[in-house]
Tab-separated table of C-alpha atoms and ligand atoms in Angstrom:
chain	number	residue	atom	x	y	z
A	1	MET	CA	-15.576	6.438	-1.788
A	2	HIS	CA	-12.219	7.967	-1.751
A	3	GLU	CA	-9.683	8.160	0.625
A	4	GLU	CA	-6.090	10.359	2.397
A	5	CYS	CA	-3.928	8.204	4.394
A	6	GLY	CA	-0.530	8.457	5.611
A	7	VAL	CA	2.423	6.482	4.748
A	8	ALA	CA	5.701	5.283	6.283
A	9	GLY	CA	8.703	3.120	5.412
A	10	ALA	CA	12.431	2.868	7.361
A	11	VAL	CA	15.534	0.983	6.318
A	12	THR	CA	17.807	0.729	9.558
A	13	PRO	CA	20.974	-1.214	9.300
A	14	GLY	CA	21.218	-3.631	12.645
A	15	ARG	CA	17.607	-2.767	13.659
A	16	GLN	CA	14.400	-3.541	13.444
A	17	ALA	CA	12.669	-1.138	11.051
A	18	ALA	CA	8.753	-1.788	11.938
A	19	ARG	CA	9.372	0.497	15.004
A	20	PRO	CA	9.959	4.022	13.825
A	21	VAL	CA	7.564	3.104	10.605
A	22	PHE	CA	5.355	2.576	14.017
A	23	PHE	CA	6.234	6.237	15.399
A	24	GLY	CA	5.755	7.219	12.091
A	25	LEU	CA	2.257	6.013	11.280
A	26	PHE	CA	1.475	7.286	15.172
A	27	ALA	CA	2.884	10.521	13.907
A	28	LEU	CA	0.509	10.963	11.077
A	29	GLN	CA	-2.551	10.088	12.824
A	30	HIS	CA	-4.479	12.277	11.657
A	31	ARG	CA	-4.373	11.437	7.408
A	32	GLY	CA	-6.504	7.762	8.605
A	33	GLN	CA	-7.590	6.434	11.844
A	34	GLU	CA	-10.055	3.378	10.617
A	35	ALA	CA	-6.922	0.590	10.337
A	36	ALA	CA	-3.226	0.739	10.200
A	37	GLY	CA	-0.898	-1.801	9.082
A	38	ILE	CA	3.019	-2.472	8.570
A	39	ALA	CA	5.079	-5.220	6.496
A	40	SER	CA	8.242	-5.962	7.114
A	41	CYS	CA	10.952	-7.525	5.505
A	42	ASP	CA	14.645	-9.358	7.065
A	43	GLY	CA	15.785	-10.351	3.563
A	44	ARG	CA	14.283	-14.018	3.388
A	45	ALA	CA	10.786	-13.791	4.583
A	46	ALA	CA	8.050	-10.706	5.128
A	47	TYR	CA	5.931	-10.405	7.579
A	48	ILE	CA	2.072	-8.402	8.296
A	49	TYR	CA	0.552	-6.639	10.628
A	50	LYS	CA	-2.545	-5.123	10.353
A	51	GLY	CA	-5.659	-4.219	12.368
A	52	LEU	CA	-8.394	-1.833	12.834
A	53	GLY	CA	-8.763	0.694	14.205
A	54	ARG	CA	-5.705	3.868	15.077
A	55	VAL	CA	-2.017	3.189	15.361
A	56	ALA	CA	-2.044	2.569	19.162
A	57	GLN	CA	-4.947	0.583	19.393
A	58	VAL	CA	-3.563	-1.917	16.856
A	59	PHE	CA	-0.350	-2.128	17.230
A	60	ASP	CA	1.832	-3.404	20.724
A	61	GLU	CA	4.697	-4.543	22.114
A	62	ASP	CA	3.175	-8.359	21.413
A	63	ASN	CA	2.625	-7.692	17.634
A	64	LEU	CA	5.230	-5.199	16.870
A	65	ARG	CA	8.034	-7.871	18.019
A	66	PRO	CA	7.578	-10.311	15.839
A	67	LEU	CA	8.021	-7.979	12.752
A	68	LEU	CA	11.234	-8.584	12.325
A	69	GLY	CA	13.428	-7.541	9.454
A	70	GLU	CA	15.762	-3.795	8.689
A	71	LEU	CA	13.223	-3.348	5.977
A	72	ALA	CA	9.670	-2.031	7.233
A	73	ILE	CA	6.943	0.215	5.785
A	74	GLY	CA	3.232	1.087	6.929
A	75	HIS	CA	0.019	2.681	6.757
A	76	ASN	CA	-2.783	4.562	8.142
A	77	ARG	CA	-5.919	4.288	6.275
A	78	TYR	CA	-9.014	6.901	5.899
A	79	SER	CA	-12.222	5.318	4.539
A	80	THR	CA	-15.493	6.596	3.891
A	81	THR	CA	-17.210	3.997	2.686
A	82	GLY	CA	-18.618	2.529	6.234
A	83	ALA	CA	-17.254	-0.886	5.335
A	84	THR	CA	-14.435	-0.394	7.538
A	85	GLN	CA	-13.060	-4.168	7.164
A	86	LEU	CA	-9.405	-5.943	7.363
A	87	ARG	CA	-9.300	-6.758	3.848
A	88	ASN	CA	-9.033	-3.207	2.893
A	89	ALA	CA	-6.732	-2.253	5.137
A	90	GLN	CA	-2.631	-1.914	4.451
A	91	PRO	CA	-0.266	-2.717	2.940
A	92	HIS	CA	-1.088	-5.032	0.782
A	93	LEU	CA	1.206	-7.977	0.500
A	94	ALA	CA	1.783	-10.438	-2.274
A	95	GLU	CA	3.987	-12.472	-3.424
A	96	THR	CA	5.616	-12.543	-6.746
A	97	ALA	CA	8.110	-13.993	-8.572
A	98	LEU	CA	10.775	-11.616	-7.571
A	99	GLY	CA	10.010	-12.188	-4.164
A	100	PRO	CA	7.459	-10.328	-1.573
A	101	LEU	CA	5.713	-7.086	-2.529
A	102	ALA	CA	3.895	-5.042	0.224
A	103	VAL	CA	1.968	-1.828	-1.086
A	104	ALA	CA	1.250	1.292	0.943
A	105	HIS	CA	-0.532	3.731	-1.068
A	106	ASN	CA	-1.857	7.706	-0.281
A	107	GLY	CA	-3.919	8.741	-2.862
A	108	ASN	CA	-6.508	7.292	-5.338
A	109	LEU	CA	-5.722	6.533	-9.371
A	110	THR	CA	-8.412	8.234	-11.321
A	111	ASN	CA	-8.320	5.119	-14.317
A	112	ALA	CA	-8.243	2.421	-12.208
A	113	ARG	CA	-11.138	0.943	-13.829
A	114	ALA	CA	-9.973	0.892	-16.737
A	115	LEU	CA	-6.451	-0.751	-15.828
A	116	ARG	CA	-8.017	-3.337	-13.868
A	117	ARG	CA	-9.924	-4.531	-16.658
A	118	GLU	CA	-6.926	-4.883	-18.853
A	119	LEU	CA	-5.502	-6.515	-16.036
A	120	LEU	CA	-8.619	-8.822	-15.841
A	121	GLU	CA	-8.795	-9.516	-19.473
A	122	ALA	CA	-4.509	-10.488	-19.092
A	123	GLY	CA	-5.577	-13.548	-16.969
A	124	ILE	CA	-4.793	-11.195	-13.316
A	125	GLY	CA	-7.466	-12.012	-10.998
A	126	PHE	CA	-8.067	-9.557	-7.756
A	127	SER	CA	-8.886	-10.232	-4.504
A	128	SER	CA	-10.504	-6.759	-3.529
A	129	GLY	CA	-11.756	-3.892	-5.761
A	130	SER	CA	-9.674	-1.320	-4.185
A	131	ASP	CA	-7.157	0.695	-6.746
A	132	THR	CA	-4.124	-0.436	-4.493
A	133	GLU	CA	-4.483	-4.147	-5.663
A	134	VAL	CA	-4.468	-2.711	-9.676
A	135	ILE	CA	-0.894	-1.355	-8.555
A	136	LEU	CA	0.144	-4.341	-6.767
A	137	ARG	CA	-0.556	-6.386	-8.727
A	138	LEU	CA	0.617	-4.017	-12.103
A	139	LEU	CA	3.814	-4.314	-9.974
A	140	SER	CA	4.408	-7.588	-10.220
A	141	LEU	CA	3.966	-8.443	-13.728
A	142	PRO	CA	7.268	-8.274	-15.346
A	143	ALA	CA	7.839	-4.876	-17.962
A	144	ALA	CA	10.748	-4.171	-20.499
A	145	GLY	CA	14.061	-3.435	-19.379
A	146	GLU	CA	14.386	-5.587	-16.275
A	147	GLU	CA	18.304	-5.518	-17.121
A	148	GLY	CA	18.746	-3.457	-14.505
A	149	ASP	CA	16.426	-3.564	-10.874
A	150	PRO	CA	13.795	-5.278	-12.817
A	151	TRP	CA	11.425	-3.556	-9.729
A	152	ILE	CA	12.292	0.238	-11.393
A	153	ALA	CA	11.552	-0.991	-14.610
A	154	ARG	CA	8.268	-1.796	-13.228
A	155	ILE	CA	8.115	1.541	-11.069
A	156	ARG	CA	8.279	3.377	-14.639
A	157	ARG	CA	5.622	1.579	-16.244
A	158	LEU	CA	3.486	2.292	-13.413
A	159	LEU	CA	4.564	5.820	-13.605
A	160	GLU	CA	3.417	5.736	-17.208
A	161	ARG	CA	0.129	3.770	-16.987
A	162	ALA	CA	-1.832	4.714	-13.754
A	163	GLU	CA	-3.047	8.549	-13.618
A	164	GLY	CA	-4.552	10.060	-10.836
A	165	ALA	CA	-2.570	10.481	-7.118
A	166	TYR	CA	-0.242	8.118	-5.586
A	167	ALA	CA	2.508	8.462	-3.740
A	168	LEU	CA	3.892	5.254	-2.620
A	169	VAL	CA	6.178	3.239	-0.235
A	170	LEU	CA	6.663	-0.454	-1.608
A	171	LEU	CA	8.364	-2.984	0.118
A	172	THR	CA	10.512	-6.147	-1.402
A	173	ARG	CA	13.038	-8.326	-0.008
A	174	ASP	CA	16.228	-6.435	-0.960
A	175	ALA	CA	14.988	-2.223	-0.362
A	176	VAL	CA	12.102	-0.239	0.201
A	177	TYR	CA	11.314	1.989	-2.527
A	178	ALA	CA	9.143	5.608	-2.304
A	179	LEU	CA	7.797	6.970	-5.168
A	180	ARG	CA	5.301	9.350	-6.313
A	181	ASP	CA	2.756	10.237	-9.330
A	182	PRO	CA	3.980	12.613	-12.110
A	183	TRP	CA	1.761	15.212	-10.897
A	184	GLY	CA	3.006	14.771	-7.179
A	185	PHE	CA	-0.674	14.970	-5.413
A	186	ARG	CA	0.671	14.050	-2.037
A	187	PRO	CA	3.414	14.634	0.207
A	188	LEU	CA	5.928	12.552	-0.040
A	189	VAL	CA	9.557	12.936	2.172
A	190	VAL	CA	12.995	11.107	3.128
A	191	GLY	CA	14.757	11.650	6.132
A	192	GLU	CA	17.710	10.148	7.730
A	193	LEU	CA	17.902	8.408	10.673
A	194	GLU	CA	20.387	8.913	13.567
A	195	GLY	CA	22.076	5.777	14.340
A	196	GLY	CA	21.962	5.020	10.532
A	197	GLY	CA	19.312	4.168	7.900
A	198	TRP	CA	16.705	6.167	6.434
A	199	ALA	CA	12.646	6.670	6.700
A	200	VAL	CA	10.110	7.854	4.373
A	201	ALA	CA	6.602	9.635	5.292
A	202	SER	CA	4.054	11.705	3.880
A	203	GLU	CA	4.760	14.148	6.052
A	204	SER	CA	7.837	16.072	7.507
A	205	SER	CA	6.775	16.228	10.692
A	206	ALA	CA	6.495	12.481	10.940
A	207	LEU	CA	10.499	12.237	10.484
A	208	ALA	CA	11.005	13.795	13.639
A	209	THR	CA	8.637	11.298	15.321
A	210	MET	CA	10.232	8.460	13.729
A	211	GLY	CA	14.176	10.023	14.766
A	212	ALA	CA	15.442	11.170	11.388
A	213	ARG	CA	16.294	14.461	9.795
A	214	PHE	CA	14.410	15.700	6.658
A	215	ALA	CA	17.100	15.742	4.130
A	216	PHE	CA	14.767	15.797	0.853
A	217	THR	CA	11.699	15.907	-0.922
A	218	VAL	CA	10.030	12.842	-3.371
A	219	GLU	CA	10.012	14.829	-6.373
A	220	PRO	CA	6.873	13.840	-9.022
A	221	GLY	CA	7.510	11.666	-11.011
A	222	SER	CA	10.782	9.702	-8.999
A	223	ALA	CA	11.272	6.935	-6.730
A	224	VAL	CA	13.955	6.446	-4.366
A	225	ARG	CA	15.400	3.123	-4.100
A	226	ILE	CA	16.720	2.508	-0.415
A	227	ASP	CA	18.667	-0.180	0.388
A	228	ARG	CA	20.943	-1.340	3.447
A	229	ALA	CA	24.058	0.827	1.250
A	230	GLY	CA	22.017	3.394	0.830
A	231	TYR	CA	19.496	5.325	-1.802
A	232	ARG	CA	19.073	6.510	-5.246
A	233	VAL	CA	17.172	8.771	-6.783
A	234	TYR	CA	15.319	7.545	-10.371
A	235	GLU	CA	13.761	10.319	-12.368
A	236	LEU	CA	11.309	8.531	-14.288
A	237	ALA	CA	8.394	9.916	-15.236
A	238	GLY	CA	8.177	14.347	-16.023
A	239	GLY	CA	6.598	16.289	-18.078
A	240	ARG	CA	3.346	16.867	-16.238
A	241	ARG	CA	1.538	19.729	-13.905
A	242	ARG	CA	3.254	20.169	-10.551
A	243	SER	CA	-0.024	19.221	-8.805
A	244	LEU	CA	0.967	19.233	-4.972
A	245	CYS	CA	-3.041	19.250	-3.523
A	246	VAL	CA	-3.579	23.068	-1.591
A	247	PHE	CA	-5.795	21.021	0.245
A	248	GLU	CA	-2.524	19.586	2.194
A	249	TYR	CA	-2.484	23.248	3.045
A	250	VAL	CA	-5.095	24.258	4.081
A	251	TYR	CA	-6.232	21.774	6.389
A	252	PHE	CA	-5.060	18.040	6.336
A	253	ALA	CA	-1.045	18.664	6.853
A	254	ARG	CA	0.054	19.007	10.440
A	255	PRO	CA	0.840	22.270	10.749
A	256	ASP	CA	4.791	21.429	11.628
A	257	THR	CA	5.068	20.218	8.499
A	258	VAL	CA	6.865	21.392	5.270
A	259	LEU	CA	5.716	21.567	1.870
A	260	GLU	CA	7.793	22.847	-0.424
A	261	GLY	CA	9.879	24.913	1.519
A	262	LEU	CA	7.026	25.978	3.072
A	263	GLU	CA	5.509	25.535	6.405
A	264	VAL	CA	1.725	24.848	6.888
A	265	HIS	CA	1.386	26.885	10.211
A	266	ALA	CA	2.946	29.784	8.017
A	267	VAL	CA	0.539	29.070	5.754
A	268	ARG	CA	-2.663	28.974	7.274
A	269	ARG	CA	-1.561	32.308	8.948
A	270	ARG	CA	-1.110	33.744	5.948
A	271	LEU	CA	-4.497	32.029	4.775
A	272	GLY	CA	-6.316	33.922	8.094
A	273	ALA	CA	-4.513	37.227	7.238
A	274	GLU	CA	-5.784	37.716	3.571
A	275	LEU	CA	-8.682	36.731	4.638
A	276	ALA	CA	-9.491	39.482	7.289
A	277	ARG	CA	-8.159	41.680	4.518
A	278	GLU	CA	-10.899	40.583	1.822
A	279	ALA	CA	-13.884	40.411	4.348
A	280	PRO	CA	-13.309	42.320	8.022
A	281	VAL	CA	-16.586	42.589	10.370
A	282	GLU	CA	-16.994	44.723	13.265
A	283	ALA	CA	-16.422	42.255	16.168
A	284	ASP	CA	-15.234	41.599	19.317
A	285	VAL	CA	-13.382	38.550	19.255
A	286	VAL	CA	-12.000	36.675	16.844
A	287	VAL	CA	-12.553	32.718	17.682
A	288	GLY	CA	-11.038	29.553	15.065
A	289	VAL	CA	-12.355	26.249	14.775
A	290	PRO	CA	-10.117	23.795	16.980
A	291	ASP	CA	-7.807	22.406	15.752
A	292	SER	CA	-7.425	22.504	12.233
A	293	ALA	CA	-8.622	26.335	11.748
A	294	THR	CA	-6.474	28.200	15.232
A	295	ALA	CA	-3.227	29.098	13.120
A	296	HIS	CA	-5.937	30.427	10.204
A	297	ALA	CA	-8.107	32.695	13.269
A	298	LEU	CA	-4.797	33.763	14.453
A	299	GLY	CA	-3.647	35.198	10.776
A	300	TYR	CA	-6.847	36.862	10.649
A	301	ALA	CA	-7.058	37.687	14.473
A	302	GLU	CA	-3.461	39.762	13.690
A	303	ALA	CA	-4.289	41.432	10.222
A	304	ALA	CA	-7.837	42.608	11.752
A	305	GLY	CA	-5.994	43.840	14.962
A	306	LEU	CA	-8.919	42.454	17.103
A	307	PRO	CA	-8.265	39.483	20.026
A	308	PHE	CA	-8.265	36.218	19.368
A	309	ALA	CA	-9.512	33.691	22.130
A	310	GLU	CA	-10.568	29.836	22.558
A	311	GLY	CA	-14.419	30.187	22.405
A	312	LEU	CA	-13.866	26.534	21.670
A	313	ILE	CA	-12.816	23.739	23.622
A	314	LYS	CA	-12.503	20.731	21.065
A	315	ASN	CA	-12.576	17.025	22.767
A	316	ARG	CA	-9.390	15.878	21.306
A	317	TYR	CA	-10.205	12.068	21.691
A	318	ILE	CA	-12.501	12.318	18.818
A	319	GLY	CA	-11.424	11.829	15.559
A	320	ARG	CA	-12.236	14.942	12.785
A	321	THR	CA	-15.248	14.912	12.184
A	322	PHE	CA	-14.512	14.932	8.621
A	323	ILE	CA	-13.411	12.018	8.394
A	324	GLU	CA	-16.226	9.740	10.073
A	325	PRO	CA	-17.938	7.340	8.164
A	326	ASP	CA	-21.460	9.041	7.363
A	327	ASP	CA	-22.976	11.891	7.743
A	328	GLU	CA	-25.182	11.007	10.472
A	329	LEU	CA	-22.214	11.124	12.855
A	330	ARG	CA	-20.859	13.934	11.562
A	331	LYS	CA	-23.440	16.025	12.572
A	332	THR	CA	-24.088	14.313	16.548
A	333	GLY	CA	-20.637	14.160	16.237
A	334	VAL	CA	-20.167	18.251	16.836
A	335	ARG	CA	-21.581	18.681	20.123
A	336	LEU	CA	-19.425	15.051	20.787
A	337	LYS	CA	-15.991	16.959	19.413
A	338	TYR	CA	-16.851	20.768	20.557
A	339	THR	CA	-18.023	22.525	23.818
A	340	PRO	CA	-18.353	26.455	23.714
A	341	LEU	CA	-17.214	28.933	26.609
A	342	ALA	CA	-19.221	31.128	27.559
A	343	SER	CA	-16.685	32.970	29.502
A	344	VAL	CA	-15.460	33.996	26.080
A	345	LEU	CA	-18.372	33.944	24.025
A	346	ALA	CA	-21.750	35.569	25.751
A	347	GLY	CA	-22.262	39.010	24.328
A	348	LYS	CA	-20.007	39.419	21.847
A	349	ARG	CA	-19.752	40.022	18.416
A	350	VAL	CA	-17.640	36.456	17.386
A	351	VAL	CA	-15.752	36.178	14.119
A	352	LEU	CA	-15.338	32.649	14.167
A	353	VAL	CA	-12.889	30.963	11.386
A	354	ASP	CA	-12.758	27.920	9.935
A	355	ASP	CA	-10.490	26.691	7.531
A	356	SER	CA	-13.068	24.955	4.953
A	357	ILE	CA	-16.673	24.347	4.817
A	358	VAL	CA	-16.814	20.683	2.479
A	359	ARG	CA	-20.605	19.479	3.390
A	360	GLY	CA	-21.041	22.386	5.441
A	361	ASN	CA	-22.813	19.704	7.870
A	362	THR	CA	-20.544	20.752	10.762
A	363	ALA	CA	-20.749	24.578	10.491
A	364	GLY	CA	-24.454	24.624	11.507
A	365	PRO	CA	-23.937	23.163	14.350
A	366	LEU	CA	-21.131	24.892	15.525
A	367	LEU	CA	-22.896	28.405	14.888
A	368	ARG	CA	-25.340	26.749	17.206
A	369	LEU	CA	-23.397	26.088	19.837
A	370	VAL	CA	-21.910	29.356	19.383
A	371	ARG	CA	-25.100	31.230	20.291
A	372	GLU	CA	-26.287	29.195	23.211
A	373	ALA	CA	-23.500	30.463	24.909
A	374	GLY	CA	-24.433	33.725	24.627
A	375	ALA	CA	-22.979	35.019	21.127
A	376	ARG	CA	-24.415	38.759	20.302
A	377	GLU	CA	-23.171	38.392	16.633
A	378	VAL	CA	-21.741	34.898	14.364
A	379	HIS	CA	-19.545	35.694	11.375
A	380	LEU	CA	-18.446	32.613	9.478
A	381	ARG	CA	-14.953	33.505	7.908
A	382	VAL	CA	-13.570	30.893	5.578
A	383	ALA	CA	-9.685	30.683	4.775
A	384	SER	CA	-10.387	29.229	1.752
A	385	PRO	CA	-12.566	29.259	-1.716
A	386	PRO	CA	-15.890	27.548	-1.864
A	387	VAL	CA	-15.321	24.003	-2.442
A	388	ARG	CA	-17.778	23.092	-5.728
A	389	HIS	CA	-16.032	20.719	-7.284
A	390	PRO	CA	-15.390	16.809	-6.300
A	391	CYS	CA	-11.744	15.640	-5.601
A	392	PHE	CA	-10.848	12.272	-8.222
A	393	MET	CA	-7.639	12.566	-6.469
A	394	GLY	CA	-7.956	10.805	-2.835
A	395	LEU	CA	-10.072	13.716	-1.116
A	396	ASP	CA	-13.040	12.373	0.629
A	397	MET	CA	-15.858	14.253	-1.489
A	398	ALA	CA	-16.988	12.564	-4.767
A	399	THR	CA	-19.869	13.792	-5.914
A	400	HIS	CA	-21.214	17.398	-6.839
A	401	ASP	CA	-24.351	17.169	-5.057
A	402	GLU	CA	-22.356	16.346	-1.495
A	403	LEU	CA	-20.830	19.910	-1.889
A	404	ILE	CA	-23.393	22.636	-0.445
A	405	ALA	CA	-21.265	25.165	-2.441
A	406	HIS	CA	-22.310	23.144	-5.454
A	407	ARG	CA	-25.887	23.309	-4.543
A	408	LEU	CA	-26.503	26.540	-2.625
A	409	GLU	CA	-25.475	30.433	-2.858
A	410	LEU	CA	-23.656	32.396	-0.785
A	411	ASP	CA	-26.676	33.907	0.788
A	412	ASP	CA	-28.399	30.544	0.715
A	413	ILE	CA	-25.282	28.728	2.485
A	414	ARG	CA	-25.561	31.453	5.181
A	415	ALA	CA	-29.199	30.970	6.054
A	416	HIS	CA	-28.511	27.594	6.019
A	417	ILE	CA	-25.638	27.425	8.506
A	418	GLY	CA	-27.345	30.361	10.759
A	419	ALA	CA	-24.400	32.898	10.508
A	420	ASP	CA	-24.977	36.792	10.144
A	421	SER	CA	-22.650	37.226	7.426
A	422	LEU	CA	-20.600	34.868	5.960
A	423	ALA	CA	-17.529	35.050	3.850
A	424	TYR	CA	-15.054	32.862	1.716
A	425	LEU	CA	-11.651	33.977	0.929
A	426	SER	CA	-11.085	34.523	-2.733
A	427	HIS	CA	-9.310	31.919	-4.715
A	428	ALA	CA	-6.311	34.770	-6.325
A	429	GLY	CA	-6.808	35.088	-1.825
A	430	MET	CA	-5.465	31.853	-1.447
A	431	LEU	CA	-3.310	31.587	-4.271
A	432	ARG	CA	-1.542	34.551	-2.529
A	433	ALA	CA	-1.136	33.445	0.770
A	434	VAL	CA	0.255	29.640	-0.178
A	435	GLY	CA	2.297	30.714	-2.665
A	436	ALA	CA	0.811	30.534	-6.897
A	437	GLY	CA	4.303	29.559	-7.633
A	438	ALA	CA	4.407	26.522	-5.718
A	439	GLY	CA	2.081	24.186	-8.687
A	440	LEU	CA	-0.505	23.338	-7.130
A	441	CYS	CA	-4.193	21.143	-7.526
A	442	ASP	CA	-6.686	23.884	-7.269
A	443	ALA	CA	-9.643	21.772	-8.718
A	444	CYS	CA	-12.264	21.189	-6.015
A	445	PHE	CA	-12.270	25.372	-5.869
A	446	SER	CA	-11.848	26.205	-9.477
A	447	GLY	CA	-12.652	22.896	-11.488
A	448	ASP	CA	-9.300	22.838	-13.170
A	449	TYR	CA	-8.233	19.219	-13.141
A	450	PRO	CA	-4.813	19.057	-13.792
A	451	LEU	CA	-5.603	15.150	-15.693
A	452	ALA	CA	-8.500	13.723	-17.165
A	453	VAL	CA	-10.966	11.869	-14.818
A	454	GLU	CA	-13.797	9.270	-14.838
A	455	PRO	CA	-17.143	10.450	-13.686
A	456	ALA	CA	-18.297	8.752	-10.416
A	457	ALA	CA	-18.788	5.195	-9.661
A	458	PRO	CA	-22.282	3.726	-10.599
A	459	GLU	CA	-23.800	2.126	-7.531
A	460	GLY	CA	-22.945	-1.237	-6.905
A	461	ASP	CA	-19.609	-0.886	-8.475
A	462	ALA	CA	-16.943	-2.921	-6.726
A	463	LEU	CA	-14.051	-0.448	-7.328
A	464	VAL	CA	-12.806	1.693	-4.524
A	465	GLY	CA	-10.726	4.124	-3.710
A	466	GLU	CA	-8.419	2.962	-0.272
A	467	GLY	CA	-5.482	5.610	0.279
B	1	SF4	S1	-8.838	18.359	-5.923
B	1	SF4	FE1	-8.745	19.401	-3.902
B	1	SF4	S2	-8.367	18.291	-2.884
B	1	SF4	FE2	-8.226	17.089	-4.622
B	1	SF4	S3	-6.058	17.224	-5.140
B	1	SF4	FE3	-6.995	18.907	-5.933
B	1	SF4	S4	-6.719	20.858	-3.990
B	1	SF4	FE4	-6.551	18.619	-3.446
């Protein structure tokens, strides 16, 4: 029960901040489609609106207009629990001794259970089982060294105590705070808004939609305080292994996002090119699984000297199968989502390029579609290494057994999905394509976790990640 989410925030002197936050969430829709919410503050009261569904389904003029104030944060939720409940939608808002506090979280705490136990024993009550509420409650408690900005003292304590992935935007009475865990698993950037003010978003591509220009990346272990007068950066926790999630490059982030100075689309082309060099095949045409593997397929085709063609047409009005709530939906979703183009595929030897294989539920039905359209051979090429280890830092793959590459050897996977041949990109090839110096987490491929991780929650455990 782990998720990947999108967060946004804005401080807009003289204007309503909820509006750019809405557009930021809209641009980050790919990071979560099950719920959306915005919290705002006008210096006196806090306002909040949350709903189930996509941003454009949740918000309209009537519910956006009452979100008053020059400060706002927002959240897109991506859940795999099946329990898509409004009470789990974010931001979470609470009243504290320092005034309102709202939290929007992208990531997953790996020590949430221990922190929760500690807070319960200290007499703090919880209204949900979420790790975001653990963050909210911890931030609500006074910390040592509150003489300056008390929120910064509390954020420092959070950074010292909380382990795992948390890119956060916080809303208080007077400021918006943006912070990243000391490992920097999830991205977070700040931009300058046209017309004054500042914007925060999970991905740089969302800044343009918010009417902002990229200004800087929130560094791991640091916090940015933004108010009506400007911003200030606090470096609060250092010394951890820099660990930006490599899956952001492989699949998650938008292609037009720039992470650590690298455009995601360009990285994906390089992943495809490396794959072509490592795993060439005699073929007539290269087809990518749209839209996420289109860039990888282009890179493969260029490096292999083969024509690239659109052989699968995607219905863009259906959510990404990877983030639908259960395996049955993932299987049946393939036919709803893709239709093959016979004019491209019939009689051809096809290289089908996908960005990754996690559970292996999509690849088999996709290959069948390509064959039904008349392809003579289908060679599957995967532009990342086999996913053999679960992610505890917020990606939806919580147990070893869910991962097809953990259960089966390469040739068994090939037979299972019905490909004429199957090859994955090597680990070294992936690092070459991304740039190994970037400071990446690649634990789901390598098993080398940047921090100690708790085993999966037992059946019935109330604690869920929801960021
Ligand atoms: S384990 Fe994989 S998905 Fe999770 S943070 Fe690391 S690279 Fe990303």
